[in-house]
PDB file of C-alpha atoms in Angstrom:
ATOM      1  CA  UNK A  66       5.572  47.826  38.819  1.00 66.00           C
ATOM      2  CA  UNK A  67       2.860  49.818  40.419  1.00 77.00           C
ATOM      3  CA  UNK A  68       1.022  52.797  39.077  1.00 81.00           C
ATOM      4  CA  UNK A  69      -0.592  55.569  40.979  1.00 83.00           C
ATOM      5  CA  UNK A  70      -3.630  57.171  39.399  1.00 79.00           C
ATOM      6  CA  UNK A  71      -4.735  60.529  40.715  1.00 83.00           C
ATOM      7  CA  UNK A  72      -7.909  62.132  39.487  1.00 83.00           C
ATOM      8  CA  UNK A  73      -7.586  65.890  39.424  1.00 86.00           C
ATOM      9  CA  UNK A  74     -10.802  67.576  38.374  1.00 92.00           C
ATOM     10  CA  UNK A  75     -10.947  70.408  35.881  1.00 95.00           C
ATOM     11  CA  UNK A  76     -10.442  73.890  37.302  1.00 95.00           C
ATOM     12  CA  UNK A  77     -13.290  76.310  37.746  1.00 96.00           C
ATOM     13  CA  UNK A  78     -14.078  78.325  34.619  1.00 96.00           C
ATOM     14  CA  UNK A  79     -12.558  81.403  36.234  1.00 97.00           C
ATOM     15  CA  UNK A  80      -9.296  79.617  36.977  1.00 98.00           C
ATOM     16  CA  UNK A  81      -9.181  77.988  33.551  1.00 98.00           C
ATOM     17  CA  UNK A  82      -9.651  81.378  31.910  1.00 98.00           C
ATOM     18  CA  UNK A  83      -6.752  82.773  33.946  1.00 98.00           C
ATOM     19  CA  UNK A  84      -4.630  79.780  32.889  1.00 98.00           C
ATOM     20  CA  UNK A  85      -5.505  80.332  29.223  1.00 98.00           C
ATOM     21  CA  UNK A  86      -4.792  84.048  29.457  1.00 98.00           C
ATOM     22  CA  UNK A  87      -1.434  83.379  31.119  1.00 98.00           C
ATOM     23  CA  UNK A  88      -0.486  80.828  28.453  1.00 98.00           C
ATOM     24  CA  UNK A  89      -1.833  82.883  25.526  1.00 98.00           C
ATOM     25  CA  UNK A  90      -1.605  86.507  26.673  1.00 98.00           C
ATOM     26  CA  UNK A  91      -2.353  87.968  23.223  1.00 97.00           C
ATOM     27  CA  UNK A  92      -5.769  86.280  23.120  1.00 97.00           C
ATOM     28  CA  UNK A  93      -8.530  88.847  23.733  1.00 96.00           C
ATOM     29  CA  UNK A  94     -10.293  88.411  27.077  1.00 96.00           C
ATOM     30  CA  UNK A  95     -13.699  87.974  25.446  1.00 96.00           C
ATOM     31  CA  UNK A  96     -12.402  85.196  23.175  1.00 97.00           C
ATOM     32  CA  UNK A  97     -10.681  83.479  26.104  1.00 97.00           C
ATOM     33  CA  UNK A  98     -13.976  83.524  28.005  1.00 97.00           C
ATOM     34  CA  UNK A  99     -15.809  82.067  24.996  1.00 97.00           C
ATOM     35  CA  UNK A 100     -13.206  79.339  24.596  1.00 97.00           C
ATOM     36  CA  UNK A 101     -13.502  78.313  28.234  1.00 98.00           C
ATOM     37  CA  UNK A 102     -17.323  78.311  28.071  1.00 97.00           C
ATOM     38  CA  UNK A 103     -17.380  76.132  24.961  1.00 97.00           C
ATOM     39  CA  UNK A 104     -14.833  73.691  26.382  1.00 97.00           C
ATOM     40  CA  UNK A 105     -16.922  73.406  29.551  1.00 97.00           C
ATOM     41  CA  UNK A 106     -19.948  72.541  27.392  1.00 96.00           C
ATOM     42  CA  UNK A 107     -17.914  69.876  25.608  1.00 97.00           C
ATOM     43  CA  UNK A 108     -16.882  68.350  28.924  1.00 97.00           C
ATOM     44  CA  UNK A 109     -20.554  67.851  29.785  1.00 96.00           C
ATOM     45  CA  UNK A 110     -21.060  65.645  26.717  1.00 96.00           C
ATOM     46  CA  UNK A 111     -20.632  61.865  26.827  1.00 96.00           C
ATOM     47  CA  UNK A 112     -17.286  61.911  25.018  1.00 97.00           C
ATOM     48  CA  UNK A 113     -14.695  59.171  25.024  1.00 96.00           C
ATOM     49  CA  UNK A 114     -11.951  61.750  25.647  1.00 94.00           C
ATOM     50  CA  UNK A 115     -12.950  65.151  26.996  1.00 95.00           C
ATOM     51  CA  UNK A 116     -10.621  68.054  26.268  1.00 96.00           C
ATOM     52  CA  UNK A 117      -8.018  68.735  28.926  1.00 95.00           C
ATOM     53  CA  UNK A 118      -6.590  72.099  29.867  1.00 96.00           C
ATOM     54  CA  UNK A 119      -3.718  71.538  27.446  1.00 95.00           C
ATOM     55  CA  UNK A 120      -6.205  71.143  24.583  1.00 97.00           C
ATOM     56  CA  UNK A 121      -7.937  74.345  25.690  1.00 97.00           C
ATOM     57  CA  UNK A 122      -4.607  76.166  25.513  1.00 98.00           C
ATOM     58  CA  UNK A 123      -3.769  74.586  22.144  1.00 97.00           C
ATOM     59  CA  UNK A 124      -7.133  75.692  20.790  1.00 98.00           C
ATOM     60  CA  UNK A 125      -6.644  79.237  22.090  1.00 98.00           C
ATOM     61  CA  UNK A 126      -3.247  79.357  20.349  1.00 98.00           C
ATOM     62  CA  UNK A 127      -4.800  78.015  17.165  1.00 97.00           C
ATOM     63  CA  UNK A 128      -7.555  80.619  17.210  1.00 97.00           C
ATOM     64  CA  UNK A 129      -5.005  83.368  17.760  1.00 97.00           C
ATOM     65  CA  UNK A 130      -2.837  82.102  14.898  1.00 97.00           C
ATOM     66  CA  UNK A 131      -5.893  81.997  12.620  1.00 96.00           C
ATOM     67  CA  UNK A 132      -6.849  85.544  13.564  1.00 96.00           C
ATOM     68  CA  UNK A 133     -10.265  84.466  14.858  1.00 96.00           C
ATOM     69  CA  UNK A 134     -12.133  87.215  16.656  1.00 93.00           C
ATOM     70  CA  UNK A 135     -15.058  85.083  17.817  1.00 94.00           C
ATOM     71  CA  UNK A 136     -16.339  81.513  17.903  1.00 94.00           C
ATOM     72  CA  UNK A 137     -18.500  81.481  14.817  1.00 93.00           C
ATOM     73  CA  UNK A 138     -19.996  78.109  13.913  1.00 93.00           C
ATOM     74  CA  UNK A 139     -17.533  77.848  11.031  1.00 93.00           C
ATOM     75  CA  UNK A 140     -14.513  78.486  13.261  1.00 95.00           C
ATOM     76  CA  UNK A 141     -15.688  75.914  15.786  1.00 95.00           C
ATOM     77  CA  UNK A 142     -16.516  73.319  13.123  1.00 92.00           C
ATOM     78  CA  UNK A 143     -13.192  73.762  11.338  1.00 94.00           C
ATOM     79  CA  UNK A 144     -11.156  73.443  14.526  1.00 95.00           C
ATOM     80  CA  UNK A 145     -12.888  70.866  16.729  1.00 95.00           C
ATOM     81  CA  UNK A 146     -10.032  68.493  15.919  1.00 95.00           C
ATOM     82  CA  UNK A 147      -7.710  70.617  18.031  1.00 96.00           C
ATOM     83  CA  UNK A 148      -9.897  69.967  21.080  1.00 96.00           C
ATOM     84  CA  UNK A 149     -11.118  66.457  20.353  1.00 97.00           C
ATOM     85  CA  UNK A 150      -8.959  63.641  19.065  1.00 93.00           C
ATOM     86  CA  UNK A 151     -11.564  61.021  18.172  1.00 96.00           C
ATOM     87  CA  UNK A 152     -13.753  61.262  15.077  1.00 96.00           C
ATOM     88  CA  UNK A 153     -16.839  60.033  16.964  1.00 96.00           C
ATOM     89  CA  UNK A 154     -16.304  62.703  19.647  1.00 97.00           C
ATOM     90  CA  UNK A 155     -15.967  65.398  16.971  1.00 96.00           C
ATOM     91  CA  UNK A 156     -19.192  64.270  15.319  1.00 95.00           C
ATOM     92  CA  UNK A 157     -21.044  64.099  18.642  1.00 95.00           C
ATOM     93  CA  UNK A 158     -19.814  67.555  19.626  1.00 95.00           C
ATOM     94  CA  UNK A 159     -20.701  69.076  16.260  1.00 93.00           C
ATOM     95  CA  UNK A 160     -24.215  67.646  16.468  1.00 92.00           C
ATOM     96  CA  UNK A 161     -24.664  68.760  20.074  1.00 92.00           C
ATOM     97  CA  UNK A 162     -23.372  72.265  19.439  1.00 86.00           C
ATOM     98  CA  UNK A 163     -25.474  72.502  16.271  1.00 68.00           C
ATOM     99  CA  UNK A 164     -22.379  73.460  14.340  1.00 49.00           C
ATOM    100  CA  UNK A 165     -22.349  73.520  10.569  1.00 44.00           C
TER     101      UNK A 165
END
């Protein structure tokens, strides 16, 4: 068997915000922009598994379901596990973002 691996880079922030807004239309525009900005910051960290677009969308849905109106440190801290799957990545991100 052979495998084909294609690396497709993350979209621009503008495109990712449009993707999030299309997938989660009830999310306020300002919160969608904040989500995309924070995810972009996370992708700059030396993580073992950076969040993909699907995690960004999952997080936006989570924030909407929780009724979050902004990305307060508490909201981010309590929900980093939606974006990051590994405990060491969550700890690194929390320390880097000065959350909590």
